[in-house]
Amino acid sequence: MKIAVLPGDGIGTEIVAEAVKVLHALDLKFEMEEALVGGAAYEAHGHPLPESTLKLAKESDAILFGAVGDWKYDNLDRPLRPEQAILGLRKSLGLFANFRPAICYEELVGASSLKPELISGLDILIIRELTGDIYFGQPRGRRVATDGHFPGAEEAFDTMRYSRPEIERIAHVAFQAARKRSKKVTSVDKANVLETFQFWKDVVTDVHKEYPDVALDHMYVDNAAMQLVKEPKKFDVVVTGNMFGDILSDEASMLTGSIGMLPSASLNSQNQGLYEPSHGSAPDIAGKGIANPLATILSAAMMLRFSLNQANSADRIETAVKSVLASGLRTVDIWSEGTQKVSTREMGEAVVKALTKTTKG
Ligand code: NAD
């Protein structure tokens, strides 16, 4: 099992170090190799995704990623900005399926801005298509309008598009994931207005014929955005396109109130994957030793389950995280009166300690 470890920028190095400690505590044999990515790679090599980092990522079974970015790079040309490294990895490795679970831990129910009864026990999985849609469609650009409301005016345009195989493969991912959960998929679209999403709905409906044991419903994206805050527990697996998924997965993640707790996985058709916390590089707290490493540690658990076929070890990590929370330890982002404030390192070490009490497979 070969893991590329790409800590990146800001708190990335601090939180990935803790996840690596947890992986080492599992008694599994890994080959882990670290490389620069993002702003750190730009400083050293003049590019956010150097050839050597991309080569390592391609040769590995999985990538454990921290976060990239810093305000100081905001004026660089777009292809040289740290965030381009993520897009480059997604594209080069064909990481088309993004898994973003939003799970509410009982101990953190109070961290949400929603009423406890709405989110207690929440466990949603948003599956976002990651390599198509309006984010990648061509043509795009700026030009002078020849029609529309203001002919002759400067305008900008993008292209929304999905091919049948792109929709089929993400629909299969969603139905298969649902089979391991409560066998329910909600496909989110905007079929009432967009041709692309009428096609999306038709193709998802076709693929569903192969999964008669899974229930499927369709929802317009505007309604889905409302229902996520009104009655979030009615969702289980949600599948949608790149842009709607971008927005809904952020909305769903904030239902739990704690961005430092949320892992993510982006997979290709060979189950090779990139695993990273849902948050960014948090330059405002970088270097202070206070970032929450749990989203990254939980991302490492997803990596063991999806790419490395080590479900038992993934369960052990998740159990250890729950027991650390139950013991009252909190980093500053999830701290509340009556709990004990700990640093990034102390939180990582507490998970390692709790891990030794879980059963080995
Ligand atoms: P952010 O997620 O980095 O931070 C938002 C807020 O959440 C900040 O107040 C931060 O301190 C806090 N926060 C984030 N993670 C935390 C953690 N683990 N523990 C405690 N608090 C945490 O988002 P931002 O501030 O909008 O962006 C900062 C930089 O990160 C930007 O350069 C942005 O482009 C980049 N970014 C990168 C990724 C990625 O690498 N995948 C994703 C999002 C943003």
PDB file of C-alpha atoms in Angstrom, residues 36-280:
ATOM      1  CA  LEU A  36       5.297  19.470  -1.753  1.00  0.00           C
ATOM      2  CA  VAL A  37       2.051  20.828  -3.198  1.00  0.00           C
ATOM      3  CA  GLY A  38       0.321  24.213  -3.423  1.00  0.00           C
ATOM      4  CA  GLY A  39       2.078  27.372  -2.267  1.00  0.00           C
ATOM      5  CA  ALA A  40       4.903  25.364  -0.660  1.00  0.00           C
ATOM      6  CA  ALA A  41       5.617  23.725  -4.040  1.00  0.00           C
ATOM      7  CA  TYR A  42       5.396  27.069  -5.830  1.00  0.00           C
ATOM      8  CA  GLU A  43       8.022  28.523  -3.475  1.00  0.00           C
ATOM      9  CA  ALA A  44      10.386  25.573  -4.004  1.00  0.00           C
ATOM     10  CA  HIS A  45       9.771  24.664  -7.670  1.00  0.00           C
ATOM     11  CA  GLY A  46       7.867  27.589  -9.213  1.00  0.00           C
ATOM     12  CA  HIS A  47       4.694  25.480  -9.733  1.00  0.00           C
ATOM     13  CA  PRO A  48       1.876  24.401  -7.352  1.00  0.00           C
ATOM     14  CA  LEU A  49       1.825  20.868  -8.802  1.00  0.00           C
ATOM     15  CA  PRO A  50       5.388  19.961  -9.846  1.00  0.00           C
ATOM     16  CA  GLU A  51       5.960  16.956 -12.146  1.00  0.00           C
ATOM     17  CA  SER A  52       7.591  15.012  -9.283  1.00  0.00           C
ATOM     18  CA  THR A  53       4.503  15.453  -7.035  1.00  0.00           C
ATOM     19  CA  LEU A  54       2.131  14.466  -9.839  1.00  0.00           C
ATOM     20  CA  LYS A  55       4.268  11.376 -10.614  1.00  0.00           C
ATOM     21  CA  LEU A  56       4.202  10.317  -6.940  1.00  0.00           C
ATOM     22  CA  ALA A  57       0.413  10.811  -6.812  1.00  0.00           C
ATOM     23  CA  LYS A  58      -0.092   8.720  -9.959  1.00  0.00           C
ATOM     24  CA  GLU A  59       2.082   5.885  -8.633  1.00  0.00           C
ATOM     25  CA  SER A  60       0.305   5.742  -5.258  1.00  0.00           C
ATOM     26  CA  ASP A  61      -2.824   3.831  -4.230  1.00  0.00           C
ATOM     27  CA  ALA A  62      -4.056   6.863  -2.328  1.00  0.00           C
ATOM     28  CA  ILE A  63      -3.200  10.479  -1.592  1.00  0.00           C
ATOM     29  CA  LEU A  64      -3.512  11.977   1.864  1.00  0.00           C
ATOM     30  CA  PHE A  65      -3.892  15.701   1.257  1.00  0.00           C
ATOM     31  CA  GLY A  66      -3.885  18.574   3.764  1.00  0.00           C
ATOM     32  CA  ALA A  67      -4.940  21.894   2.241  1.00  0.00           C
ATOM     33  CA  VAL A  68      -3.496  24.502  -0.099  1.00  0.00           C
ATOM     34  CA  GLY A  69      -3.687  28.260  -0.392  1.00  0.00           C
ATOM     35  CA  ASP A  70      -2.770  31.505   1.244  1.00  0.00           C
ATOM     36  CA  TRP A  71      -3.908  35.069   0.649  1.00  0.00           C
ATOM     37  CA  LYS A  72      -0.339  36.018  -0.326  1.00  0.00           C
ATOM     38  CA  TYR A  73      -0.697  34.068  -3.594  1.00  0.00           C
ATOM     39  CA  ASP A  74      -3.915  35.842  -4.646  1.00  0.00           C
ATOM     40  CA  ASN A  75      -2.128  38.020  -7.192  1.00  0.00           C
ATOM     41  CA  LEU A  76      -0.327  35.206  -9.003  1.00  0.00           C
ATOM     42  CA  ASP A  77      -1.464  34.230 -12.507  1.00  0.00           C
ATOM     43  CA  ARG A  78      -4.326  31.725 -12.144  1.00  0.00           C
ATOM     44  CA  PRO A  79      -2.354  28.620 -13.352  1.00  0.00           C
ATOM     45  CA  LEU A  80       0.281  29.268 -10.660  1.00  0.00           C
ATOM     46  CA  ARG A  81      -2.116  29.677  -7.733  1.00  0.00           C
ATOM     47  CA  PRO A  82      -1.965  26.955  -5.038  1.00  0.00           C
ATOM     48  CA  GLU A  83      -5.613  25.875  -5.571  1.00  0.00           C
ATOM     49  CA  GLN A  84      -4.744  24.837  -9.156  1.00  0.00           C
ATOM     50  CA  ALA A  85      -2.873  21.866  -7.672  1.00  0.00           C
ATOM     51  CA  ILE A  86      -6.163  20.311  -6.536  1.00  0.00           C
ATOM     52  CA  LEU A  87      -7.793  20.832  -9.933  1.00  0.00           C
ATOM     53  CA  GLY A  88      -4.676  19.397 -11.617  1.00  0.00           C
ATOM     54  CA  LEU A  89      -4.741  16.266  -9.435  1.00  0.00           C
ATOM     55  CA  ARG A  90      -8.487  15.749  -9.999  1.00  0.00           C
ATOM     56  CA  LYS A  91      -8.049  16.047 -13.752  1.00  0.00           C
ATOM     57  CA  SER A  92      -4.854  13.988 -14.116  1.00  0.00           C
ATOM     58  CA  LEU A  93      -6.119  11.137 -11.946  1.00  0.00           C
ATOM     59  CA  GLY A  94      -9.708  11.244 -13.248  1.00  0.00           C
ATOM     60  CA  LEU A  95     -11.133  11.708  -9.718  1.00  0.00           C
ATOM     61  CA  PHE A  96     -14.762  12.021 -10.772  1.00  0.00           C
ATOM     62  CA  ALA A  97     -16.600  10.938  -7.600  1.00  0.00           C
ATOM     63  CA  ASN A  98     -16.458  13.179  -4.557  1.00  0.00           C
ATOM     64  CA  PHE A  99     -17.806  11.759  -1.273  1.00  0.00           C
ATOM     65  CA  ARG A 100     -18.663  14.278   1.433  1.00  0.00           C
ATOM     66  CA  PRO A 101     -20.264  12.732   4.493  1.00  0.00           C
ATOM     67  CA  ALA A 102     -21.981  15.091   6.942  1.00  0.00           C
ATOM     68  CA  ILE A 103     -22.213  13.279  10.238  1.00  0.00           C
ATOM     69  CA  CYS A 104     -23.308  14.868  13.481  1.00  0.00           C
ATOM     70  CA  TYR A 105     -21.500  13.452  16.482  1.00  0.00           C
ATOM     71  CA  GLU A 106     -23.808  13.375  19.523  1.00  0.00           C
ATOM     72  CA  GLU A 107     -21.215  15.224  21.624  1.00  0.00           C
ATOM     73  CA  LEU A 108     -21.186  18.124  19.125  1.00  0.00           C
ATOM     74  CA  VAL A 109     -24.929  18.565  18.638  1.00  0.00           C
ATOM     75  CA  GLY A 110     -24.671  21.965  20.347  1.00  0.00           C
ATOM     76  CA  ALA A 111     -22.137  23.226  17.752  1.00  0.00           C
ATOM     77  CA  SER A 112     -24.803  23.416  15.030  1.00  0.00           C
ATOM     78  CA  SER A 113     -26.869  26.502  14.378  1.00  0.00           C
ATOM     79  CA  LEU A 114     -29.893  24.222  13.886  1.00  0.00           C
ATOM     80  CA  LYS A 115     -32.070  22.869  16.718  1.00  0.00           C
ATOM     81  CA  PRO A 116     -30.573  19.705  18.264  1.00  0.00           C
ATOM     82  CA  GLU A 117     -33.621  17.578  17.345  1.00  0.00           C
ATOM     83  CA  LEU A 118     -33.133  18.424  13.659  1.00  0.00           C
ATOM     84  CA  ILE A 119     -29.539  17.217  13.481  1.00  0.00           C
ATOM     85  CA  SER A 120     -29.119  14.684  16.281  1.00  0.00           C
ATOM     86  CA  GLY A 121     -28.185  11.405  14.557  1.00  0.00           C
ATOM     87  CA  LEU A 122     -27.645  13.106  11.188  1.00  0.00           C
ATOM     88  CA  ASP A 123     -25.677  10.969   8.715  1.00  0.00           C
ATOM     89  CA  ILE A 124     -25.851  12.176   5.099  1.00  0.00           C
ATOM     90  CA  LEU A 125     -23.553  11.299   2.229  1.00  0.00           C
ATOM     91  CA  ILE A 126     -23.327  13.832  -0.595  1.00  0.00           C
ATOM     92  CA  ILE A 127     -21.863  12.403  -3.793  1.00  0.00           C
ATOM     93  CA  ARG A 128     -20.766  15.152  -6.162  1.00  0.00           C
ATOM     94  CA  GLU A 129     -19.655  14.614  -9.763  1.00  0.00           C
ATOM     95  CA  LEU A 130     -16.276  16.293  -9.863  1.00  0.00           C
ATOM     96  CA  THR A 131     -14.821  16.458 -13.359  1.00  0.00           C
ATOM     97  CA  GLY A 132     -17.653  17.720 -15.582  1.00  0.00           C
ATOM     98  CA  ASP A 133     -20.488  20.269 -15.668  1.00  0.00           C
ATOM     99  CA  ILE A 134     -20.162  24.014 -16.096  1.00  0.00           C
ATOM    100  CA  TYR A 135     -16.801  24.031 -14.250  1.00  0.00           C
ATOM    101  CA  PHE A 136     -15.071  22.232 -17.120  1.00  0.00           C
ATOM    102  CA  GLY A 137     -17.372  22.697 -20.148  1.00  0.00           C
ATOM    103  CA  GLN A 138     -15.985  24.424 -23.212  1.00  0.00           C
ATOM    104  CA  PRO A 139     -16.305  26.944 -24.791  1.00  0.00           C
ATOM    105  CA  ARG A 140     -16.066  29.597 -22.114  1.00  0.00           C
ATOM    106  CA  GLY A 141     -14.716  33.101 -22.076  1.00  0.00           C
ATOM    107  CA  ARG A 142     -15.470  36.751 -22.729  1.00  0.00           C
ATOM    108  CA  ARG A 143     -16.738  38.324 -25.917  1.00  0.00           C
ATOM    109  CA  VAL A 144     -18.983  41.036 -27.305  1.00  0.00           C
ATOM    110  CA  ALA A 145     -22.650  40.015 -27.221  1.00  0.00           C
ATOM    111  CA  THR A 146     -24.346  39.632 -30.587  1.00  0.00           C
ATOM    112  CA  ASP A 147     -27.801  38.984 -29.070  1.00  0.00           C
ATOM    113  CA  GLY A 148     -29.484  38.889 -25.643  1.00  0.00           C
ATOM    114  CA  HIS A 149     -30.646  41.898 -23.645  1.00  0.00           C
ATOM    115  CA  PHE A 150     -27.651  44.107 -24.533  1.00  0.00           C
ATOM    116  CA  PRO A 151     -26.241  43.357 -28.018  1.00  0.00           C
ATOM    117  CA  GLY A 152     -22.814  44.985 -28.424  1.00  0.00           C
ATOM    118  CA  ALA A 153     -22.049  44.875 -24.689  1.00  0.00           C
ATOM    119  CA  GLU A 154     -19.123  42.946 -23.195  1.00  0.00           C
ATOM    120  CA  GLU A 155     -20.278  39.570 -21.786  1.00  0.00           C
ATOM    121  CA  ALA A 156     -18.907  36.369 -20.227  1.00  0.00           C
ATOM    122  CA  PHE A 157     -20.177  32.822 -20.767  1.00  0.00           C
ATOM    123  CA  ASP A 158     -19.607  29.208 -19.634  1.00  0.00           C
ATOM    124  CA  THR A 159     -20.886  25.897 -20.967  1.00  0.00           C
ATOM    125  CA  MET A 160     -22.903  23.437 -18.906  1.00  0.00           C
ATOM    126  CA  ARG A 161     -22.684  19.894 -20.299  1.00  0.00           C
ATOM    127  CA  TYR A 162     -22.764  16.247 -19.274  1.00  0.00           C
ATOM    128  CA  SER A 163     -22.352  13.162 -21.427  1.00  0.00           C
ATOM    129  CA  ARG A 164     -24.342   9.967 -20.777  1.00  0.00           C
ATOM    130  CA  PRO A 165     -21.296   7.947 -19.547  1.00  0.00           C
ATOM    131  CA  GLU A 166     -20.323  10.709 -17.116  1.00  0.00           C
ATOM    132  CA  ILE A 167     -23.779  10.632 -15.528  1.00  0.00           C
ATOM    133  CA  GLU A 168     -24.006   6.827 -15.632  1.00  0.00           C
ATOM    134  CA  ARG A 169     -20.763   6.285 -13.742  1.00  0.00           C
ATOM    135  CA  ILE A 170     -21.601   8.710 -10.916  1.00  0.00           C
ATOM    136  CA  ALA A 171     -25.124   7.270 -10.675  1.00  0.00           C
ATOM    137  CA  HIS A 172     -23.651   3.748 -10.277  1.00  0.00           C
ATOM    138  CA  VAL A 173     -21.362   5.071  -7.518  1.00  0.00           C
ATOM    139  CA  ALA A 174     -24.371   6.558  -5.700  1.00  0.00           C
ATOM    140  CA  PHE A 175     -26.592   3.472  -5.985  1.00  0.00           C
ATOM    141  CA  GLN A 176     -23.752   1.210  -4.857  1.00  0.00           C
ATOM    142  CA  ALA A 177     -23.010   3.469  -1.886  1.00  0.00           C
ATOM    143  CA  ALA A 178     -26.717   3.476  -0.977  1.00  0.00           C
ATOM    144  CA  ARG A 179     -26.749  -0.333  -0.942  1.00  0.00           C
ATOM    145  CA  LYS A 180     -24.280  -0.207   1.942  1.00  0.00           C
ATOM    146  CA  ARG A 181     -26.471   2.318   3.806  1.00  0.00           C
ATOM    147  CA  SER A 182     -30.243   2.792   3.963  1.00  0.00           C
ATOM    148  CA  LYS A 183     -30.847   2.085   0.243  1.00  0.00           C
ATOM    149  CA  LYS A 184     -32.150   5.532  -0.617  1.00  0.00           C
ATOM    150  CA  VAL A 185     -30.815   7.991  -3.202  1.00  0.00           C
ATOM    151  CA  THR A 186     -31.971  11.546  -3.875  1.00  0.00           C
ATOM    152  CA  SER A 187     -30.808  12.842  -7.246  1.00  0.00           C
ATOM    153  CA  VAL A 188     -30.660  16.636  -7.301  1.00  0.00           C
ATOM    154  CA  ASP A 189     -31.165  18.488 -10.583  1.00  0.00           C
ATOM    155  CA  LYS A 190     -32.715  21.555 -12.182  1.00  0.00           C
ATOM    156  CA  ALA A 191     -34.627  19.644 -14.828  1.00  0.00           C
ATOM    157  CA  ASN A 192     -37.406  22.228 -14.902  1.00  0.00           C
ATOM    158  CA  VAL A 193     -35.063  24.834 -16.421  1.00  0.00           C
ATOM    159  CA  LEU A 194     -31.862  23.217 -17.715  1.00  0.00           C
ATOM    160  CA  GLU A 195     -31.603  20.782 -20.624  1.00  0.00           C
ATOM    161  CA  THR A 196     -28.398  19.342 -19.116  1.00  0.00           C
ATOM    162  CA  PHE A 197     -30.241  18.424 -15.929  1.00  0.00           C
ATOM    163  CA  GLN A 198     -33.315  17.019 -17.679  1.00  0.00           C
ATOM    164  CA  PHE A 199     -30.807  14.690 -19.363  1.00  0.00           C
ATOM    165  CA  TRP A 200     -29.168  14.033 -15.939  1.00  0.00           C
ATOM    166  CA  LYS A 201     -32.557  13.034 -14.507  1.00  0.00           C
ATOM    167  CA  ASP A 202     -33.340  10.747 -17.485  1.00  0.00           C
ATOM    168  CA  VAL A 203     -29.967   8.976 -17.281  1.00  0.00           C
ATOM    169  CA  VAL A 204     -30.131   8.514 -13.476  1.00  0.00           C
ATOM    170  CA  THR A 205     -33.624   7.044 -13.940  1.00  0.00           C
ATOM    171  CA  ASP A 206     -32.259   4.620 -16.575  1.00  0.00           C
ATOM    172  CA  VAL A 207     -29.377   3.497 -14.317  1.00  0.00           C
ATOM    173  CA  HIS A 208     -31.809   3.029 -11.425  1.00  0.00           C
ATOM    174  CA  LYS A 209     -33.416   0.107 -13.325  1.00  0.00           C
ATOM    175  CA  GLU A 210     -30.306  -1.918 -12.373  1.00  0.00           C
ATOM    176  CA  TYR A 211     -30.883  -1.201  -8.663  1.00  0.00           C
ATOM    177  CA  PRO A 212     -34.496  -2.169  -7.921  1.00  0.00           C
ATOM    178  CA  ASP A 213     -33.619  -2.628  -4.220  1.00  0.00           C
ATOM    179  CA  VAL A 214     -32.675   1.080  -3.886  1.00  0.00           C
ATOM    180  CA  ALA A 215     -35.313   3.829  -3.655  1.00  0.00           C
ATOM    181  CA  LEU A 216     -34.750   6.862  -5.884  1.00  0.00           C
ATOM    182  CA  ASP A 217     -36.320  10.267  -5.721  1.00  0.00           C
ATOM    183  CA  HIS A 218     -35.578  13.437  -7.690  1.00  0.00           C
ATOM    184  CA  MET A 219     -35.459  16.935  -6.235  1.00  0.00           C
ATOM    185  CA  TYR A 220     -34.829  20.362  -7.733  1.00  0.00           C
ATOM    186  CA  VAL A 221     -31.703  21.989  -6.366  1.00  0.00           C
ATOM    187  CA  ASP A 222     -33.505  25.004  -4.905  1.00  0.00           C
ATOM    188  CA  ASN A 223     -35.847  22.723  -2.978  1.00  0.00           C
ATOM    189  CA  ALA A 224     -32.908  20.533  -1.874  1.00  0.00           C
ATOM    190  CA  ALA A 225     -31.146  23.604  -0.458  1.00  0.00           C
ATOM    191  CA  MET A 226     -34.287  24.389   1.560  1.00  0.00           C
ATOM    192  CA  GLN A 227     -34.945  20.818   2.705  1.00  0.00           C
ATOM    193  CA  LEU A 228     -31.344  20.444   3.917  1.00  0.00           C
ATOM    194  CA  VAL A 229     -31.954  23.036   6.609  1.00  0.00           C
ATOM    195  CA  LYS A 230     -35.652  22.271   7.158  1.00  0.00           C
ATOM    196  CA  GLU A 231     -35.519  18.490   7.540  1.00  0.00           C
ATOM    197  CA  PRO A 232     -31.956  17.269   6.887  1.00  0.00           C
ATOM    198  CA  LYS A 233     -32.502  13.777   8.279  1.00  0.00           C
ATOM    199  CA  LYS A 234     -34.846  12.883   5.437  1.00  0.00           C
ATOM    200  CA  PHE A 235     -31.781  12.578   3.158  1.00  0.00           C
ATOM    201  CA  ASP A 236     -29.416   9.643   3.024  1.00  0.00           C
ATOM    202  CA  VAL A 237     -27.339   9.504  -0.199  1.00  0.00           C
ATOM    203  CA  VAL A 238     -27.587  12.642  -2.345  1.00  0.00           C
ATOM    204  CA  VAL A 239     -26.104  12.568  -5.855  1.00  0.00           C
ATOM    205  CA  THR A 240     -25.701  15.642  -8.010  1.00  0.00           C
ATOM    206  CA  GLY A 241     -23.559  17.485 -10.544  1.00  0.00           C
ATOM    207  CA  ASN A 242     -20.385  19.436  -9.962  1.00  0.00           C
ATOM    208  CA  MET A 243     -21.776  22.932  -9.330  1.00  0.00           C
ATOM    209  CA  PHE A 244     -24.878  21.965  -7.321  1.00  0.00           C
ATOM    210  CA  GLY A 245     -22.736  19.485  -5.372  1.00  0.00           C
ATOM    211  CA  ASP A 246     -20.184  22.166  -4.587  1.00  0.00           C
ATOM    212  CA  ILE A 247     -22.838  24.338  -2.987  1.00  0.00           C
ATOM    213  CA  LEU A 248     -24.959  21.637  -1.323  1.00  0.00           C
ATOM    214  CA  SER A 249     -21.991  19.779   0.170  1.00  0.00           C
ATOM    215  CA  ASP A 250     -20.797  22.972   1.869  1.00  0.00           C
ATOM    216  CA  GLU A 251     -24.305  23.634   3.112  1.00  0.00           C
ATOM    217  CA  ALA A 252     -24.653  20.064   4.410  1.00  0.00           C
ATOM    218  CA  SER A 253     -21.259  20.166   6.072  1.00  0.00           C
ATOM    219  CA  MET A 254     -22.178  23.258   8.059  1.00  0.00           C
ATOM    220  CA  LEU A 255     -25.302  21.549   9.410  1.00  0.00           C
ATOM    221  CA  THR A 256     -22.970  19.873  11.856  1.00  0.00           C
ATOM    222  CA  GLY A 257     -21.497  23.244  12.812  1.00  0.00           C
ATOM    223  CA  SER A 258     -17.883  22.144  12.765  1.00  0.00           C
ATOM    224  CA  ILE A 259     -15.828  22.427   9.598  1.00  0.00           C
ATOM    225  CA  GLY A 260     -12.845  20.902  11.419  1.00  0.00           C
ATOM    226  CA  MET A 261     -14.681  17.560  11.669  1.00  0.00           C
ATOM    227  CA  LEU A 262     -15.565  16.855   8.038  1.00  0.00           C
ATOM    228  CA  PRO A 263     -13.604  14.462   5.845  1.00  0.00           C
ATOM    229  CA  SER A 264     -13.852  13.945   2.094  1.00  0.00           C
ATOM    230  CA  ALA A 265     -12.780  11.493  -0.584  1.00  0.00           C
ATOM    231  CA  SER A 266     -12.426  11.900  -4.348  1.00  0.00           C
ATOM    232  CA  LEU A 267     -12.209   8.626  -6.258  1.00  0.00           C
ATOM    233  CA  ASN A 268     -11.551   7.441  -9.795  1.00  0.00           C
ATOM    234  CA  SER A 269     -12.829   4.278 -11.476  1.00  0.00           C
ATOM    235  CA  GLN A 270      -9.925   2.213 -10.070  1.00  0.00           C
ATOM    236  CA  ASN A 271     -10.759   3.342  -6.496  1.00  0.00           C
ATOM    237  CA  GLN A 272      -7.567   5.324  -6.383  1.00  0.00           C
ATOM    238  CA  GLY A 273      -8.414   8.353  -4.288  1.00  0.00           C
ATOM    239  CA  LEU A 274      -7.491  11.709  -2.860  1.00  0.00           C
ATOM    240  CA  TYR A 275      -8.483  12.143   0.781  1.00  0.00           C
ATOM    241  CA  GLU A 276      -8.633  15.563   2.406  1.00  0.00           C
ATOM    242  CA  PRO A 277     -10.489  17.558   5.026  1.00  0.00           C
ATOM    243  CA  SER A 278     -13.385  19.632   3.691  1.00  0.00           C
ATOM    244  CA  HIS A 279     -11.856  22.844   5.009  1.00  0.00           C
ATOM    245  CA  GLY A 280      -9.034  24.962   3.585  1.00  0.00           C
TER     246      GLY A 280
END
